C-alpha cells in the first residue's frame, strides 16, 4: 500500500466513524448532530474532515489510480469523472467551512458532484469486477450500489435511518484502498492485436541476418 493510500485510509476511517455516529444517533433519536449540527464549530469541523477526505481520494485517483484500474478508455473516463467529482466536493466543503453558500452555477456543480459521488464509484466497481479484479477496492465500490438503493428505500419509507452515507462510506473506502491487493493491470484485446500487427510488420521488414552465400 502506497503512502498516498495510507493517508487516504486514515482520513477515511475518521470519516466513517463520524458518518456511522450520525447514522446511529439519527436513527435512534431523529436528530443528526453531525450532518445537521446546531453548533457552528461542529459544522466547520465536519466540513474540514470532508474536505481532507475528498482531497485525499483525489490524490489516490491521480497517483495510484492510473495503474491500479483496468486498462481501457472507459475506466480512464470514470477515473477523471471521479477526480472532477471529488475535487468539486472538496471545494464545496471548503466553502461550507468558511460559511459561504454556493449559488447559481456553483450550487449546480456541487449538487451534480454529490449525485456523481453516489453513482459513479459503483459503476467503477462493477467494471472492475467484470474485468476480473477481486481486490477489496472493487468489492467495496460495487457494494455502494445496493447501499444507495437501501438509502433510497429508507428515505422513501420515511425512516429516520435514511442517510446518503451508506453509499458514501463504501465508495470512499473503496477509493482509499485502490491498488491494494489488486490484480496486475491487463491490456485490452485491441491493444494486444495492434501490438501483434506492429511486431509482425516489423519482422517482415527486417533484413535477413543469415550469412550470404558466395
PDB file of C-alpha atoms in Angstrom:
ATOM      1  CA  UNK A   1       0.000   0.000   0.000  1.00  0.00           C
ATOM      2  CA  UNK A   2       1.411   3.375  -1.008  1.00  0.00           C
ATOM      3  CA  UNK A   3       1.803   6.366   1.299  1.00  0.00           C
ATOM      4  CA  UNK A   4      -0.988   8.121  -0.544  1.00  0.00           C
ATOM      5  CA  UNK A   5      -3.258   5.172   0.197  1.00  0.00           C
ATOM      6  CA  UNK A   6      -2.259   5.194   3.866  1.00  0.00           C
ATOM      7  CA  UNK A   7      -3.139   8.870   4.223  1.00  0.00           C
ATOM      8  CA  UNK A   8      -6.456   8.343   2.415  1.00  0.00           C
ATOM      9  CA  UNK A   9      -7.288   5.290   4.528  1.00  0.00           C
ATOM     10  CA  UNK A  10      -6.509   7.178   7.747  1.00  0.00           C
ATOM     11  CA  UNK A  11      -8.734  10.118   6.866  1.00  0.00           C
ATOM     12  CA  UNK A  12     -11.465   7.818   5.560  1.00  0.00           C
ATOM     13  CA  UNK A  13     -11.501   5.813   8.799  1.00  0.00           C
ATOM     14  CA  UNK A  14     -12.202   9.025  10.725  1.00  0.00           C
ATOM     15  CA  UNK A  15     -14.854   9.952   8.154  1.00  0.00           C
ATOM     16  CA  UNK A  16     -16.512   6.544   8.530  1.00  0.00           C
ATOM     17  CA  UNK A  17     -16.587   6.925  12.310  1.00  0.00           C
ATOM     18  CA  UNK A  18     -18.264  10.317  12.019  1.00  0.00           C
ATOM     19  CA  UNK A  19     -20.745   9.072   9.416  1.00  0.00           C
ATOM     20  CA  UNK A  20     -21.701   5.967  11.409  1.00  0.00           C
ATOM     21  CA  UNK A  21     -22.185   8.086  14.519  1.00  0.00           C
ATOM     22  CA  UNK A  22     -24.511  10.396  12.602  1.00  0.00           C
ATOM     23  CA  UNK A  23     -26.438   7.425  11.187  1.00  0.00           C
ATOM     24  CA  UNK A  24     -26.901   5.692  14.540  1.00  0.00           C
ATOM     25  CA  UNK A  25     -27.769   8.812  16.516  1.00  0.00           C
ATOM     26  CA  UNK A  26     -30.094   9.980  13.754  1.00  0.00           C
ATOM     27  CA  UNK A  27     -31.818   6.609  13.560  1.00  0.00           C
ATOM     28  CA  UNK A  28     -32.258   6.405  17.325  1.00  0.00           C
ATOM     29  CA  UNK A  29     -33.262   9.998  18.051  1.00  0.00           C
ATOM     30  CA  UNK A  30     -34.314  11.505  14.725  1.00  0.00           C
ATOM     31  CA  UNK A  31     -31.629  14.185  15.098  1.00  0.00           C
ATOM     32  CA  UNK A  32     -28.390  14.202  13.082  1.00  0.00           C
ATOM     33  CA  UNK A  33     -25.832  16.015  15.248  1.00  0.00           C
ATOM     34  CA  UNK A  34     -23.007  15.892  12.693  1.00  0.00           C
ATOM     35  CA  UNK A  35     -24.663  16.324   9.291  1.00  0.00           C
ATOM     36  CA  UNK A  36     -27.114  18.892  10.708  1.00  0.00           C
ATOM     37  CA  UNK A  37     -25.192  20.325  13.673  1.00  0.00           C
ATOM     38  CA  UNK A  38     -26.548  23.045  15.906  1.00  0.00           C
ATOM     39  CA  UNK A  39     -23.087  24.369  16.784  1.00  0.00           C
ATOM     40  CA  UNK A  40     -21.201  26.293  14.059  1.00  0.00           C
ATOM     41  CA  UNK A  41     -17.875  24.912  15.299  1.00  0.00           C
ATOM     42  CA  UNK A  42     -19.103  21.341  14.738  1.00  0.00           C
ATOM     43  CA  UNK A  43     -20.241  22.245  11.214  1.00  0.00           C
ATOM     44  CA  UNK A  44     -16.801  23.672  10.424  1.00  0.00           C
ATOM     45  CA  UNK A  45     -15.023  20.615  11.834  1.00  0.00           C
ATOM     46  CA  UNK A  46     -17.186  18.237   9.801  1.00  0.00           C
ATOM     47  CA  UNK A  47     -16.675  20.310   6.649  1.00  0.00           C
ATOM     48  CA  UNK A  48     -12.895  20.286   7.168  1.00  0.00           C
ATOM     49  CA  UNK A  49     -12.938  16.497   7.627  1.00  0.00           C
ATOM     50  CA  UNK A  50     -14.919  16.061   4.407  1.00  0.00           C
ATOM     51  CA  UNK A  51     -12.501  18.351   2.577  1.00  0.00           C
ATOM     52  CA  UNK A  52      -9.479  16.362   3.726  1.00  0.00           C
ATOM     53  CA  UNK A  53     -11.147  13.068   2.825  1.00  0.00           C
ATOM     54  CA  UNK A  54     -12.151  14.184  -0.657  1.00  0.00           C
ATOM     55  CA  UNK A  55      -8.741  15.733  -1.332  1.00  0.00           C
ATOM     56  CA  UNK A  56      -7.005  12.517  -0.247  1.00  0.00           C
ATOM     57  CA  UNK A  57      -9.200  10.469  -2.589  1.00  0.00           C
ATOM     58  CA  UNK A  58      -8.387  12.805  -5.474  1.00  0.00           C
ATOM     59  CA  UNK A  59      -4.693  12.211  -4.724  1.00  0.00           C
ATOM     60  CA  UNK A  60      -5.236   8.440  -4.827  1.00  0.00           C
ATOM     61  CA  UNK A  61      -7.063   8.654  -8.153  1.00  0.00           C
ATOM     62  CA  UNK A  62      -4.347  10.834  -9.677  1.00  0.00           C
ATOM     63  CA  UNK A  63      -1.431   8.697  -8.490  1.00  0.00           C
ATOM     64  CA  UNK A  64      -2.333   5.089  -7.741  1.00  0.00           C
ATOM     65  CA  UNK A  65      -5.488   5.051  -9.854  1.00  0.00           C
ATOM     66  CA  UNK A  66      -3.736   5.266 -13.199  1.00  0.00           C
ATOM     67  CA  UNK A  67      -2.048   1.879 -12.832  1.00  0.00           C
ATOM     68  CA  UNK A  68      -4.487   0.226 -10.427  1.00  0.00           C
ATOM     69  CA  UNK A  69      -7.591   0.468 -12.605  1.00  0.00           C
ATOM     70  CA  UNK A  70      -8.218  -1.866 -15.533  1.00  0.00           C
ATOM     71  CA  UNK A  71      -6.840  -0.600 -18.817  1.00  0.00           C
ATOM     72  CA  UNK A  72      -9.169   0.938 -21.361  1.00  0.00           C
ATOM     73  CA  UNK A  73     -10.776   4.241 -22.231  1.00  0.00           C
ATOM     74  CA  UNK A  74     -13.954   3.659 -20.220  1.00  0.00           C
ATOM     75  CA  UNK A  75     -12.127   3.217 -16.906  1.00  0.00           C
ATOM     76  CA  UNK A  76      -9.953   6.206 -17.749  1.00  0.00           C
ATOM     77  CA  UNK A  77     -13.065   8.333 -18.280  1.00  0.00           C
ATOM     78  CA  UNK A  78     -14.552   7.113 -14.991  1.00  0.00           C
ATOM     79  CA  UNK A  79     -11.322   7.965 -13.189  1.00  0.00           C
ATOM     80  CA  UNK A  80     -11.340  11.538 -14.464  1.00  0.00           C
ATOM     81  CA  UNK A  81     -15.041  11.907 -13.713  1.00  0.00           C
ATOM     82  CA  UNK A  82     -14.283  10.876 -10.128  1.00  0.00           C
ATOM     83  CA  UNK A  83     -11.337  13.265  -9.924  1.00  0.00           C
ATOM     84  CA  UNK A  84     -13.650  16.092 -11.009  1.00  0.00           C
ATOM     85  CA  UNK A  85     -16.409  14.888  -8.703  1.00  0.00           C
ATOM     86  CA  UNK A  86     -14.353  14.700  -5.533  1.00  0.00           C
ATOM     87  CA  UNK A  87     -12.478  17.858  -6.445  1.00  0.00           C
ATOM     88  CA  UNK A  88     -15.755  19.752  -6.739  1.00  0.00           C
ATOM     89  CA  UNK A  89     -16.979  18.265  -3.459  1.00  0.00           C
ATOM     90  CA  UNK A  90     -13.758  19.322  -1.742  1.00  0.00           C
ATOM     91  CA  UNK A  91     -14.237  22.894  -2.985  1.00  0.00           C
ATOM     92  CA  UNK A  92     -17.860  22.800  -1.869  1.00  0.00           C
ATOM     93  CA  UNK A  93     -16.802  21.727   1.613  1.00  0.00           C
ATOM     94  CA  UNK A  94     -14.201  24.498   1.769  1.00  0.00           C
ATOM     95  CA  UNK A  95     -16.993  26.963   1.022  1.00  0.00           C
ATOM     96  CA  UNK A  96     -19.149  25.340   3.691  1.00  0.00           C
ATOM     97  CA  UNK A  97     -16.327  25.598   6.230  1.00  0.00           C
ATOM     98  CA  UNK A  98     -15.988  29.310   5.518  1.00  0.00           C
ATOM     99  CA  UNK A  99     -19.721  29.897   5.751  1.00  0.00           C
ATOM    100  CA  UNK A 100     -20.220  30.555   2.037  1.00  0.00           C
ATOM    101  CA  UNK A 101     -23.343  29.080   0.460  1.00  0.00           C
ATOM    102  CA  UNK A 102     -22.853  28.145  -3.217  1.00  0.00           C
ATOM    103  CA  UNK A 103     -25.337  29.843  -5.525  1.00  0.00           C
ATOM    104  CA  UNK A 104     -26.297  29.606  -9.173  1.00  0.00           C
ATOM    105  CA  UNK A 105     -23.822  27.650 -11.306  1.00  0.00           C
ATOM    106  CA  UNK A 106     -21.626  26.834  -8.300  1.00  0.00           C
ATOM    107  CA  UNK A 107     -24.573  25.261  -6.471  1.00  0.00           C
ATOM    108  CA  UNK A 108     -25.462  23.254  -9.583  1.00  0.00           C
ATOM    109  CA  UNK A 109     -21.904  21.938  -9.898  1.00  0.00           C
ATOM    110  CA  UNK A 110     -21.788  20.882  -6.244  1.00  0.00           C
ATOM    111  CA  UNK A 111     -25.183  19.159  -6.474  1.00  0.00           C
ATOM    112  CA  UNK A 112     -24.177  17.290  -9.634  1.00  0.00           C
ATOM    113  CA  UNK A 113     -20.908  16.295  -7.975  1.00  0.00           C
ATOM    114  CA  UNK A 114     -22.839  14.927  -4.993  1.00  0.00           C
ATOM    115  CA  UNK A 115     -25.016  12.764  -7.236  1.00  0.00           C
ATOM    116  CA  UNK A 116     -21.968  11.619  -9.196  1.00  0.00           C
ATOM    117  CA  UNK A 117     -20.195  10.717  -5.937  1.00  0.00           C
ATOM    118  CA  UNK A 118     -23.022   8.345  -5.070  1.00  0.00           C
ATOM    119  CA  UNK A 119     -23.361   6.738  -8.510  1.00  0.00           C
ATOM    120  CA  UNK A 120     -20.044   6.649 -10.374  1.00  0.00           C
ATOM    121  CA  UNK A 121     -17.988   4.699  -7.796  1.00  0.00           C
ATOM    122  CA  UNK A 122     -20.492   1.846  -8.005  1.00  0.00           C
ATOM    123  CA  UNK A 123     -20.171   1.803 -11.795  1.00  0.00           C
ATOM    124  CA  UNK A 124     -16.392   1.689 -11.494  1.00  0.00           C
ATOM    125  CA  UNK A 125     -16.595  -1.174  -9.001  1.00  0.00           C
ATOM    126  CA  UNK A 126     -18.891  -3.169 -11.283  1.00  0.00           C
ATOM    127  CA  UNK A 127     -16.493  -2.681 -14.202  1.00  0.00           C
ATOM    128  CA  UNK A 128     -13.527  -3.756 -12.068  1.00  0.00           C
ATOM    129  CA  UNK A 129     -15.312  -6.947 -11.006  1.00  0.00           C
ATOM    130  CA  UNK A 130     -16.417  -7.657 -14.561  1.00  0.00           C
ATOM    131  CA  UNK A 131     -12.782  -7.461 -15.685  1.00  0.00           C
ATOM    132  CA  UNK A 132     -11.585  -9.910 -13.082  1.00  0.00           C
ATOM    133  CA  UNK A 133     -10.412  -7.550 -10.339  1.00  0.00           C
ATOM    134  CA  UNK A 134     -11.246  -9.146  -6.984  1.00  0.00           C
ATOM    135  CA  UNK A 135      -9.482  -6.591  -4.801  1.00  0.00           C
ATOM    136  CA  UNK A 136     -11.129  -5.145  -1.651  1.00  0.00           C
ATOM    137  CA  UNK A 137     -11.451  -1.868  -3.547  1.00  0.00           C
ATOM    138  CA  UNK A 138     -13.528  -3.442  -6.316  1.00  0.00           C
ATOM    139  CA  UNK A 139     -15.911  -5.153  -3.874  1.00  0.00           C
ATOM    140  CA  UNK A 140     -16.402  -2.024  -1.752  1.00  0.00           C
ATOM    141  CA  UNK A 141     -17.040   0.191  -4.764  1.00  0.00           C
ATOM    142  CA  UNK A 142     -19.537  -2.263  -6.261  1.00  0.00           C
ATOM    143  CA  UNK A 143     -21.291  -2.587  -2.890  1.00  0.00           C
ATOM    144  CA  UNK A 144     -22.046   1.137  -2.995  1.00  0.00           C
ATOM    145  CA  UNK A 145     -24.881   0.376  -5.451  1.00  0.00           C
ATOM    146  CA  UNK A 146     -27.045  -1.758  -3.123  1.00  0.00           C
ATOM    147  CA  UNK A 147     -26.159   0.600  -0.266  1.00  0.00           C
ATOM    148  CA  UNK A 148     -27.551   3.501  -2.285  1.00  0.00           C
ATOM    149  CA  UNK A 149     -30.706   1.520  -3.045  1.00  0.00           C
ATOM    150  CA  UNK A 150     -31.101   0.857   0.686  1.00  0.00           C
ATOM    151  CA  UNK A 151     -30.697   4.560   1.463  1.00  0.00           C
ATOM    152  CA  UNK A 152     -33.339   5.488  -1.128  1.00  0.00           C
ATOM    153  CA  UNK A 153     -35.796   2.868   0.168  1.00  0.00           C
ATOM    154  CA  UNK A 154     -35.341   4.087   3.741  1.00  0.00           C
ATOM    155  CA  UNK A 155     -35.806   7.695   2.655  1.00  0.00           C
ATOM    156  CA  UNK A 156     -38.961   6.944   0.651  1.00  0.00           C
ATOM    157  CA  UNK A 157     -40.405   4.995   3.569  1.00  0.00           C
ATOM    158  CA  UNK A 158     -39.760   7.950   5.875  1.00  0.00           C
ATOM    159  CA  UNK A 159     -37.363   6.046   8.119  1.00  0.00           C
ATOM    160  CA  UNK A 160     -35.091   8.012  10.436  1.00  0.00           C
ATOM    161  CA  UNK A 161     -32.294   5.630   9.401  1.00  0.00           C
ATOM    162  CA  UNK A 162     -32.177   7.061   5.874  1.00  0.00           C
ATOM    163  CA  UNK A 163     -28.753   8.542   5.135  1.00  0.00           C
ATOM    164  CA  UNK A 164     -26.631   9.022   1.979  1.00  0.00           C
ATOM    165  CA  UNK A 165     -23.527   7.982   3.934  1.00  0.00           C
ATOM    166  CA  UNK A 166     -24.400   4.296   3.450  1.00  0.00           C
ATOM    167  CA  UNK A 167     -23.151   4.500  -0.117  1.00  0.00           C
ATOM    168  CA  UNK A 168     -20.525   7.158   0.565  1.00  0.00           C
ATOM    169  CA  UNK A 169     -18.796   5.073   3.234  1.00  0.00           C
ATOM    170  CA  UNK A 170     -18.323   2.184   0.812  1.00  0.00           C
ATOM    171  CA  UNK A 171     -17.341   4.414  -2.105  1.00  0.00           C
ATOM    172  CA  UNK A 172     -14.758   6.340  -0.100  1.00  0.00           C
ATOM    173  CA  UNK A 173     -13.365   3.177   1.422  1.00  0.00           C
ATOM    174  CA  UNK A 174     -13.060   1.538  -1.978  1.00  0.00           C
ATOM    175  CA  UNK A 175     -11.257   4.505  -3.483  1.00  0.00           C
ATOM    176  CA  UNK A 176      -8.926   4.831  -0.497  1.00  0.00           C
ATOM    177  CA  UNK A 177      -7.857   1.187  -0.959  1.00  0.00           C
ATOM    178  CA  UNK A 178      -7.458   1.498  -4.718  1.00  0.00           C
ATOM    179  CA  UNK A 179      -4.474  -0.537  -5.879  1.00  0.00           C
ATOM    180  CA  UNK A 180      -4.143  -2.586  -2.680  1.00  0.00           C
ATOM    181  CA  UNK A 181      -4.125  -6.318  -3.434  1.00  0.00           C
ATOM    182  CA  UNK A 182      -5.264  -5.506  -6.925  1.00  0.00           C
ATOM    183  CA  UNK A 183      -4.557  -7.789  -9.842  1.00  0.00           C
ATOM    184  CA  UNK A 184      -1.990  -6.727 -12.402  1.00  0.00           C
ATOM    185  CA  UNK A 185      -3.323  -4.292 -14.926  1.00  0.00           C
ATOM    186  CA  UNK A 186      -4.395  -6.010 -18.122  1.00  0.00           C
ATOM    187  CA  UNK A 187      -4.068  -4.790 -21.680  1.00  0.00           C
ATOM    188  CA  UNK A 188      -7.231  -4.683 -23.814  1.00  0.00           C
ATOM    189  CA  UNK A 189      -7.507  -7.164 -26.664  1.00  0.00           C
ATOM    190  CA  UNK A 190      -7.476  -4.420 -29.278  1.00  0.00           C
ATOM    191  CA  UNK A 191      -4.135  -3.153 -27.963  1.00  0.00           C
ATOM    192  CA  UNK A 192      -2.710  -6.658 -27.984  1.00  0.00           C
ATOM    193  CA  UNK A 193      -3.787  -7.223 -31.585  1.00  0.00           C
ATOM    194  CA  UNK A 194      -2.339  -3.855 -32.579  1.00  0.00           C
ATOM    195  CA  UNK A 195       0.977  -4.761 -30.948  1.00  0.00           C
ATOM    196  CA  UNK A 196       0.944  -8.123 -32.702  1.00  0.00           C
ATOM    197  CA  UNK A 197       0.372  -6.480 -36.068  1.00  0.00           C
ATOM    198  CA  UNK A 198       3.149  -3.994 -35.390  1.00  0.00           C
ATOM    199  CA  UNK A 199       5.526  -6.780 -34.449  1.00  0.00           C
ATOM    200  CA  UNK A 200       4.615  -8.828 -37.483  1.00  0.00           C
ATOM    201  CA  UNK A 201       5.134  -5.931 -39.881  1.00  0.00           C
ATOM    202  CA  UNK A 202       8.434  -5.061 -38.220  1.00  0.00           C
ATOM    203  CA  UNK A 203       9.581  -8.651 -38.547  1.00  0.00           C
ATOM    204  CA  UNK A 204       8.701  -8.836 -42.224  1.00  0.00           C
ATOM    205  CA  UNK A 205      10.561  -5.603 -42.983  1.00  0.00           C
ATOM    206  CA  UNK A 206      13.748  -6.604 -41.116  1.00  0.00           C
ATOM    207  CA  UNK A 207      16.527  -7.813 -43.440  1.00  0.00           C
ATOM    208  CA  UNK A 208      17.576 -11.409 -43.021  1.00  0.00           C
ATOM    209  CA  UNK A 209      20.539 -11.894 -40.744  1.00  0.00           C
ATOM    210  CA  UNK A 210      21.636 -15.162 -42.359  1.00  0.00           C
ATOM    211  CA  UNK A 211      25.133 -15.013 -43.903  1.00  0.00           C
ATOM    212  CA  UNK A 212      25.339 -14.527 -47.633  1.00  0.00           C
ATOM    213  CA  UNK A 213      26.492 -17.450 -49.717  1.00  0.00           C
ATOM    214  CA  UNK A 214      29.401 -16.727 -52.052  1.00  0.00           C
TER     215      UNK A 214
END
